[in-house]
Structures are given as C-alpha cells and as structure tokens.
Coordinates of N, CA and C in Angstrom, one line a residue:
M1 N -8.0 1.9 15.1 CA -8.2 1.8 16.4 C -9.5 1.4 16.5
V2 N -10.4 2.7 16.3 CA -11.6 3.0 16.1 C -12.5 2.1 15.7
T3 N -11.6 1.8 14.4 CA -12.8 1.1 13.5 C -12.9 -0.6 13.5
A4 N -11.8 -0.7 14.9 CA -12.2 -2.2 15.2 C -12.5 -2.1 16.6
L5 N -12.7 -1.2 17.2 CA -13.7 -1.1 18.4 C -15.0 -0.5 17.8
Y6 N -15.5 -0.4 16.7 CA -17.2 -0.2 16.9 C -17.2 -1.6 15.9
V7 N -16.1 -2.3 15.3 CA -16.2 -3.3 14.7 C -17.1 -4.5 15.7
A8 N -16.0 -4.3 16.7 CA -16.1 -4.8 17.9 C -17.4 -5.2 18.8
L9 N -18.1 -4.1 19.0 CA -19.2 -3.7 19.6 C -20.1 -3.2 18.8
S10 N -20.4 -3.6 17.7 CA -21.8 -2.8 17.1 C -22.5 -4.4 17.0
R11 N -24.0 -4.3 17.2 CA -24.5 -5.0 16.5 C -25.3 -5.4 15.6
D12 N -25.6 -4.2 14.6 CA -26.3 -4.0 13.1 C -25.0 -4.6 12.3
L13 N -24.6 -5.7 11.5 CA -23.7 -5.5 11.1 C -23.6 -5.0 8.9
L14 N -24.8 -4.4 8.9 CA -24.9 -3.5 7.9 C -23.6 -2.8 8.2
A15 N -23.8 -2.1 9.1 CA -22.3 -0.5 9.7 C -21.5 -1.2 9.9
V16 N -21.6 -2.9 10.4 CA -20.1 -3.5 9.9 C -19.5 -3.3 9.1
I17 N -20.0 -3.8 7.6 CA -19.7 -3.5 6.6 C -18.8 -2.4 5.9
M18 N -20.4 -1.2 6.3 CA -19.8 0.0 5.8 C -18.1 0.5 6.4
V19 N -18.6 -0.3 7.5 CA -17.2 0.6 8.1 C -15.6 -0.4 8.3
F20 N -16.0 -1.8 7.9 CA -14.7 -2.0 6.6 C -14.6 -1.0 5.9
S21 N -15.6 -1.1 5.2 CA -15.4 -0.5 3.6 C -14.4 0.4 3.0
A22 N -15.4 1.7 4.4 CA -14.2 2.8 4.6 C -13.3 2.1 5.4
Y23 N -12.6 2.0 5.7 CA -11.4 1.0 6.2 C -10.2 0.6 5.2
S24 N -11.2 -0.1 4.1 CA -10.2 0.0 2.9 C -10.1 0.9 2.1
L25 N -11.0 1.9 1.6 CA -11.1 2.8 1.1 C -9.9 4.1 1.7
L26 N -9.7 4.2 3.7 CA -9.1 4.4 3.8 C -7.9 4.4 3.9
C27 N -7.1 3.1 3.9 CA -5.7 2.0 3.8 C -5.7 2.5 2.1
A28 N -5.6 2.4 1.8 CA -5.8 2.8 -0.1 C -5.4 4.1 0.0
G29 N -5.8 5.3 0.2 CA -6.1 6.6 0.5 C -4.2 6.4 1.0
M30 N -3.8 5.8 2.2 CA -2.5 5.8 3.1 C -1.1 5.4 1.8
F31 N -1.5 4.5 1.5 CA -0.9 3.3 0.9 C -0.8 4.6 -0.6
M32 N -1.5 5.0 -1.1 CA -1.1 6.4 -2.6 C -0.2 7.0 -2.2
V33 N -0.4 7.8 -0.4 CA 0.6 9.0 0.0 C 1.9 8.6 0.0
M34 N 1.7 7.0 0.3 CA 3.3 6.4 0.3 C 3.6 6.3 -0.7
D35 N 3.1 6.6 -1.9 CA 3.5 6.0 -3.2 C 3.2 4.9 -3.6
A36 N 2.3 3.9 -3.0 CA 2.2 2.7 -3.6 C 1.3 2.4 -4.0
A37 N 1.5 3.6 -5.1 CA 0.6 2.5 -6.3 C -0.6 1.4 -6.2
D38 N 0.1 0.1 -6.6 CA -0.4 -0.9 -6.7 C -0.6 -1.3 -6.3
V39 N -0.3 -1.0 -4.3 CA -0.4 -2.0 -3.4 C -2.4 -1.1 -3.3
A40 N -2.2 0.0 -3.6 CA -2.9 0.9 -3.1 C -4.5 0.5 -4.3
F41 N -3.9 0.6 -5.5 CA -5.0 -0.4 -6.4 C -6.0 -1.5 -6.4
T42 N -4.5 -2.5 -5.7 CA -5.3 -3.7 -4.9 C -6.3 -3.5 -4.1
E43 N -5.9 -2.5 -3.2 CA -6.6 -2.9 -1.4 C -8.6 -2.2 -1.9
A44 N -8.1 -0.8 -2.9 CA -9.1 -0.8 -3.0 C -10.2 -1.2 -4.0
A45 N -9.7 -1.9 -5.1 CA -10.1 -3.0 -6.2 C -11.3 -4.1 -4.8
V46 N -9.7 -5.2 -4.1 CA -10.3 -6.1 -3.2 C -10.9 -6.1 -2.2
G47 N -9.8 -4.9 -1.2 CA -10.3 -4.7 0.1 C -12.1 -3.4 0.4
A48 N -12.2 -2.9 -0.3 CA -13.5 -1.8 -0.6 C -14.7 -2.4 -1.9
G49 N -14.3 -3.2 -2.7 CA -15.3 -3.4 -3.6 C -14.8 -4.6 -3.4
V50 N -14.9 -5.6 -4.1 CA -15.3 -7.4 -3.7 C -15.5 -7.7 -2.4
S51 N -14.7 -7.5 -1.6 CA -15.2 -7.4 -0.4 C -16.6 -7.2 0.6
T52 N -16.4 -5.7 -0.4 CA -17.8 -5.4 0.0 C -19.6 -5.5 -0.6
I53 N -18.8 -6.0 -1.5 CA -20.4 -6.7 -2.4 C -20.3 -8.3 -1.9
L54 N -19.1 -9.5 -1.1 CA -19.6 -10.9 -0.9 C -19.8 -10.2 0.1
M55 N -19.6 -9.6 1.1 CA -20.1 -9.6 2.6 C -21.1 -8.9 1.9
L56 N -21.6 -8.1 2.0 CA -23.4 -7.9 1.4 C -24.4 -8.9 1.2
L57 N -23.6 -10.0 -0.6 CA -24.7 -10.8 -0.2 C -24.7 -12.0 0.7
A58 N -23.3 -12.1 1.3 CA -23.7 -12.9 2.1 C -24.6 -12.4 3.5
L59 N -25.4 -11.2 3.6 CA -25.6 -10.6 4.4 C -27.4 -10.9 4.4
R60 N -27.3 -10.8 2.4 CA -28.9 -10.9 2.5 C -29.1 -12.5 2.9
C61 N -28.5 -13.5 3.4 CA -28.8 -15.2 3.9 C -28.9 -14.9 5.1
C62 N -28.7 -14.2 5.8 CA -29.0 -13.4 7.4 C -29.6 -13.1 8.1
A63 N -29.9 -12.4 9.5 CA -30.4 -11.4 10.0 C -29.9 -10.0 9.6
R64 N -30.2 -8.8 9.4 CA -28.7 -7.6 9.9 C -28.4 -7.8 10.8
L65 N -29.4 -7.6 12.7 CA -28.6 -7.7 13.7 C -28.2 -9.4 14.4
E66 N -26.5 -8.7 14.7 CA -26.4 -9.8 15.5 C -27.0 -9.7 16.8
K67 N -27.3 -11.1 16.8 CA -28.0 -12.1 18.5 C -26.6 -11.4 19.8
P68 N -27.2 -11.2 20.3 CA -26.3 -10.9 21.9 C -25.9 -12.4 22.2
A69 N -24.7 -13.0 22.2 CA -23.9 -14.2 23.1 C -22.9 -13.6 24.2
P70 N -22.9 -14.5 24.8 CA -21.9 -14.7 25.9 C -20.9 -14.7 25.4
R71 N -20.0 -13.6 27.1 CA -18.1 -13.3 26.2 C -17.9 -15.0 26.4
Q72 N -16.9 -14.9 24.7 CA -16.5 -15.9 25.4 C -14.6 -15.5 25.3
W73 N -13.9 -16.0 26.2 CA -12.6 -15.7 26.8 C -11.7 -16.3 26.3
L74 N -11.5 -17.5 25.8 CA -10.6 -18.1 24.9 C -10.4 -17.7 24.0
P75 N -10.8 -16.9 22.8 CA -10.9 -16.4 21.9 C -10.1 -14.6 21.4
L76 N -10.8 -14.5 22.3 CA -9.8 -12.9 23.5 C -8.7 -13.0 23.3
A77 N -8.2 -14.4 24.7 CA -7.1 -14.9 25.2 C -6.1 -14.9 23.8
V78 N -6.5 -15.9 22.8 CA -5.6 -16.7 22.0 C -5.1 -14.9 21.0
V79 N -5.7 -14.1 20.6 CA -5.9 -12.9 20.0 C -4.5 -12.4 20.5
A80 N -4.8 -11.6 21.2 CA -4.7 -11.2 22.4 C -2.6 -12.0 22.5
L81 N -3.0 -12.5 22.9 CA -1.4 -13.7 22.5 C -1.0 -13.5 21.6
T82 N -1.4 -14.1 20.3 CA -0.9 -13.7 19.7 C -0.6 -12.1 18.9
G83 N -0.6 -10.8 19.4 CA -0.8 -9.5 19.4 C 0.5 -9.3 20.0
A84 N 0.7 -10.2 21.2 CA 1.6 -10.0 21.8 C 3.0 -10.8 21.0
T85 N 3.0 -11.3 20.7 CA 4.0 -11.9 20.2 C 4.5 -11.8 18.3
L86 N 3.2 -10.6 17.9 CA 3.9 -9.7 16.6 C 4.5 -8.8 17.2
V87 N 4.5 -8.3 18.0 CA 5.2 -7.0 18.5 C 6.2 -6.8 19.6
Y88 N 5.8 -7.9 19.8 CA 8.4 -8.5 20.1 C 8.4 -8.9 19.0
G89 N 7.6 -9.2 18.0 CA 8.8 -10.2 17.2 C 8.9 -8.7 16.3
T90 N 8.1 -8.2 16.7 CA 9.5 -7.0 16.3 C 9.8 -5.4 16.2
L91 N 10.2 -5.7 17.8 CA 11.3 -5.4 18.8 C 13.1 -5.2 18.1
D92 N 13.2 -6.1 17.0 CA 14.9 -5.6 16.9 C 14.3 -5.8 15.7
L93 N 13.7 -5.2 15.2 CA 14.0 -4.8 13.5 C 14.5 -3.7 13.6
P94 N 15.1 -2.7 12.6 CA 16.2 -1.7 12.9 C 14.7 -0.4 12.1
E95 N 15.3 0.6 12.9 CA 14.3 1.6 12.5 C 13.8 2.7 11.4
I96 N 12.3 2.5 11.5 CA 12.7 3.3 10.2 C 12.7 4.0 9.7
G97 N 13.7 3.8 8.1 CA 14.7 5.3 7.8 C 15.8 5.3 7.9
D98 N 16.3 4.6 8.6 CA 18.0 5.3 9.1 C 18.4 4.6 7.5
P99 N 19.6 5.0 7.4 CA 20.2 5.1 6.2 C 20.6 3.2 6.4
A100 N 21.5 3.8 7.8 CA 22.4 2.4 7.5 C 21.3 0.7 7.5
N101 N 19.8 0.7 7.3 CA 19.3 -0.4 7.4 C 19.5 -1.0 5.9
P102 N 19.6 -2.7 6.3 CA 19.9 -3.5 5.2 C 20.0 -3.7 3.8
V103 N 18.5 -2.5 4.2 CA 17.5 -2.9 3.0 C 18.7 -1.9 1.8
H104 N 19.1 -0.7 2.5 CA 19.4 0.2 1.8 C 21.0 0.4 1.1
Q105 N 21.0 -0.7 2.3 CA 23.0 -0.7 1.4 C 23.1 -2.3 0.7
H106 N 21.9 -3.2 0.0 CA 22.5 -3.6 -0.8 C 21.6 -3.8 -2.0
V107 N 20.0 -3.9 -2.1 CA 19.2 -4.0 -3.0 C 18.6 -2.3 -3.7
A108 N 18.7 -1.4 -3.0 CA 18.0 0.0 -3.3 C 19.1 0.5 -4.2
P109 N 20.4 0.4 -3.7 CA 21.4 0.7 -4.7 C 21.2 0.6 -6.2
R110 N 21.1 -0.3 -6.4 CA 21.9 -1.3 -7.5 C 20.9 -1.1 -8.2
Y111 N 19.3 -1.4 -7.7 CA 17.9 -1.3 -8.6 C 18.1 1.1 -9.0
L112 N 18.6 1.6 -8.5 CA 18.9 3.1 -8.6 C 19.9 3.3 -9.6
Q113 N 20.9 2.6 -9.4 CA 21.5 2.8 -10.4 C 22.4 1.8 -11.5
E114 N 21.4 0.7 -11.6 CA 21.6 -0.5 -12.9 C 20.7 -0.9 -12.8
S115 N 19.6 -0.5 -12.5 CA 18.1 -0.6 -13.5 C 17.9 -0.4 -14.7
G116 N 18.5 1.4 -15.1 CA 18.3 2.1 -16.2 C 18.9 0.9 -17.5
A117 N 21.0 0.4 -17.1 CA 20.5 -0.4 -17.9 C 20.9 -1.2 -18.0
E118 N 20.4 -2.3 -17.6 CA 20.0 -3.5 -17.2 C 18.4 -3.8 -17.8
I119 N 17.6 -2.6 -17.6 CA 16.8 -2.6 -18.3 C 15.3 -2.5 -19.5
G120 N 16.7 -1.2 -19.6 CA 16.3 0.1 -20.4 C 15.0 0.4 -20.3
I121 N 14.3 0.4 -19.1 CA 13.3 1.5 -18.9 C 13.9 2.6 -18.1
P122 N 13.8 3.7 -18.3 CA 14.6 5.1 -17.5 C 13.8 4.9 -16.1
N123 N 12.2 4.6 -16.1 CA 11.5 4.3 -14.3 C 12.2 3.3 -13.4
V124 N 12.6 4.2 -12.6 CA 12.9 3.1 -11.7 C 12.5 1.9 -11.4
V125 N 11.0 2.7 -10.6 CA 9.7 1.9 -9.6 C 8.9 0.8 -11.2
T126 N 9.2 1.3 -12.4 CA 8.4 1.1 -13.7 C 9.5 -0.4 -13.7
S127 N 10.7 -0.3 -13.9 CA 11.3 -1.3 -13.8 C 11.4 -2.6 -12.9
V128 N 11.5 -2.0 -11.7 CA 11.2 -3.1 -10.1 C 9.7 -3.6 -10.8
L129 N 8.7 -3.2 -11.1 CA 7.9 -4.2 -10.8 C 7.8 -4.4 -12.2
A130 N 8.1 -4.0 -13.5 CA 8.5 -4.8 -14.6 C 9.0 -5.9 -14.8
S131 N 10.0 -6.1 -14.2 CA 11.4 -6.6 -14.3 C 11.4 -7.6 -13.1
Y132 N 12.1 -6.9 -12.2 CA 12.6 -7.7 -11.1 C 11.4 -8.3 -10.0
R133 N 10.3 -7.5 -9.7 CA 9.3 -8.4 -9.2 C 8.1 -8.7 -9.9
G134 N 7.9 -9.2 -11.6 CA 7.5 -9.9 -12.5 C 6.8 -10.7 -12.0
F135 N 7.2 -11.4 -11.7 CA 6.3 -12.9 -11.6 C 4.7 -12.0 -10.0
D136 N 5.8 -11.1 -9.5 CA 5.1 -10.6 -8.2 C 3.8 -9.8 -8.9
T137 N 4.0 -9.1 -9.5 CA 2.6 -8.4 -10.8 C 2.4 -9.2 -10.9
L138 N 2.1 -10.1 -11.6 CA 1.5 -11.2 -12.6 C 1.0 -11.8 -11.1
G139 N 0.9 -11.6 -10.4 CA 0.5 -12.5 -8.9 C -1.1 -11.7 -8.8
E140 N 0.0 -10.2 -8.6 CA -1.6 -9.5 -7.9 C -2.4 -9.4 -8.8
A141 N -2.1 -9.0 -9.7 CA -3.7 -9.8 -11.3 C -3.8 -10.0 -11.8
V142 N -3.6 -11.2 -11.2 CA -4.4 -12.6 -11.1 C -5.2 -12.4 -10.0
V143 N -4.8 -12.4 -9.3 CA -5.7 -12.2 -7.5 C -6.0 -11.7 -7.9
V144 N -6.7 -9.7 -8.6 CA -7.3 -9.1 -8.8 C -8.8 -9.4 -9.8
F145 N -8.1 -9.8 -10.6 CA -9.1 -10.8 -12.0 C -9.5 -12.1 -11.5
T146 N -8.9 -12.7 -10.4 CA -9.8 -14.1 -9.9 C -10.9 -13.3 -9.2
A147 N -10.7 -12.1 -7.9 CA -11.2 -11.9 -7.5 C -12.9 -10.7 -8.3
G148 N -12.1 -10.4 -9.2 CA -13.5 -9.4 -10.0 C -14.5 -10.8 -11.1
L149 N -13.7 -11.2 -10.7 CA -14.8 -12.6 -11.6 C -15.5 -13.3 -10.8
G150 N -14.7 -13.9 -10.2 CA -15.1 -14.7 -8.8 C -16.7 -14.2 -8.4
V151 N -16.8 -12.6 -8.2 CA -17.7 -11.1 -7.9 C -18.9 -11.7 -8.4
W152 N -18.1 -11.4 -10.1 CA -19.2 -11.5 -11.3 C -20.0 -13.0 -11.7
L153 N -19.8 -13.5 -11.1 CA -20.0 -15.2 -10.8 C -21.2 -15.3 -10.3
L154 N -20.7 -14.3 -8.6 CA -21.4 -14.7 -7.6 C -23.1 -14.0 -7.5
I155 N -22.6 -12.0 -8.4 CA -23.8 -12.1 -8.7 C -24.7 -12.2 -10.2
G156 N -24.2 -13.6 -10.9 CA -25.1 -13.7 -11.3 C -25.2 -13.3 -12.8
A157 N -24.1 -12.4 -12.8 CA -23.6 -11.8 -14.2 C -23.8 -12.7 -15.5
V158 N -23.6 -13.6 -15.4 CA -23.8 -15.3 -15.8 C -24.6 -16.1 -15.9
R159 N -26.2 -16.5 -16.9 CA -26.3 -17.0 -16.7 C -27.0 -17.8 -17.4
R160 N -27.3 -19.3 -17.0 CA -26.9 -20.1 -17.8 C -28.6 -19.7 -19.0
R161 N -28.9 -20.5 -19.9 CA -29.8 -19.9 -20.8 C -31.0 -21.3 -20.5
R162 N -32.1 -20.8 -20.4 CA -32.6 -22.5 -20.1 C -33.4 -22.6 -21.4
E163 N -33.7 -23.9 -21.7 CA -34.3 -24.5 -22.4 C -36.2 -24.4 -23.0
P164 N -36.3 -24.7 -23.9 CA -37.5 -24.4 -23.7 C -39.0 -25.6 -23.3

C-alpha cells in the first residue's frame, strides 16, 4: 500500500521506477520465503530486471518530472469498481490452510504418494515442475528468455555493421 500511494502521488518518474523495482525485489523475496523459487526467479528477472531497464529506457524519451494534470474521476471509479468486484469474488473462497480444501483432497496427496513411482524423481517439487507442469515451466522459461532477448536488442547489444 505504501508503494502504491507513493507511485500514485509522486511526480518524479525516476523515483517511481526505482520504487517499482524495489517492490519487485521485495515480492521476489516473499516468493522465496513461501518456497516458490521458480516464481521468485521470474519476478526478479522480469519484474526487477527487465521492467526496470525498459522503464529507464522509456524515461530517456520524456521528461523526468510529470506535469500536474487535473484529477480524472472516471478512471478512479473504474479501478475502485474493479477492485471491489475482485474482493467480492474472493469472499466465497475456502480458508487458507484448511486441510479440508479441495486442493488438499485430490491432487496434492496423489503427487506426494505417487510421483516418485510415476516419474522416478525422488523430489516431489522437481517431479511436479519437470513432468506434471512441464509445459507451464517451459512457458515460463520462454517468457524469461524472450524478455531478456528483447531487452538485449533494445539496448543495442546487437549492432549492424556499417558498410564503408
């Protein structure tokens, strides 16, 4: 909330970019604490790395300080309505950590009990990421690779040779 308020109220675009980058690093740290290393790596690479570089490159094309503009109430109303709808949609979700949740009754026990015999990998997390969610993991790797390649091309790492 603090970062969101700072970003909304600040007129210094460089400071806003740095706050976004710090927020992405904090999120990556939280994902690591929650033992989601693949998501943490993606957040650190794309959120803190690639996005920060792209925003800094975009800032080179405009002024550092934002000019004051009149308040626009329609976008604020749309965002508030969307947020309220999303919060309303989460009200009927089961409690976090409840052992009676559907995810704990069907898929997770099967992974824990049978993944070693089915896949042949003793580590359950590795077997889920490499086999059951293989296409998803491949998709994440493609996204990170494409983002890195795009930034590399944008900052001019590949330059065309000029013919004399």
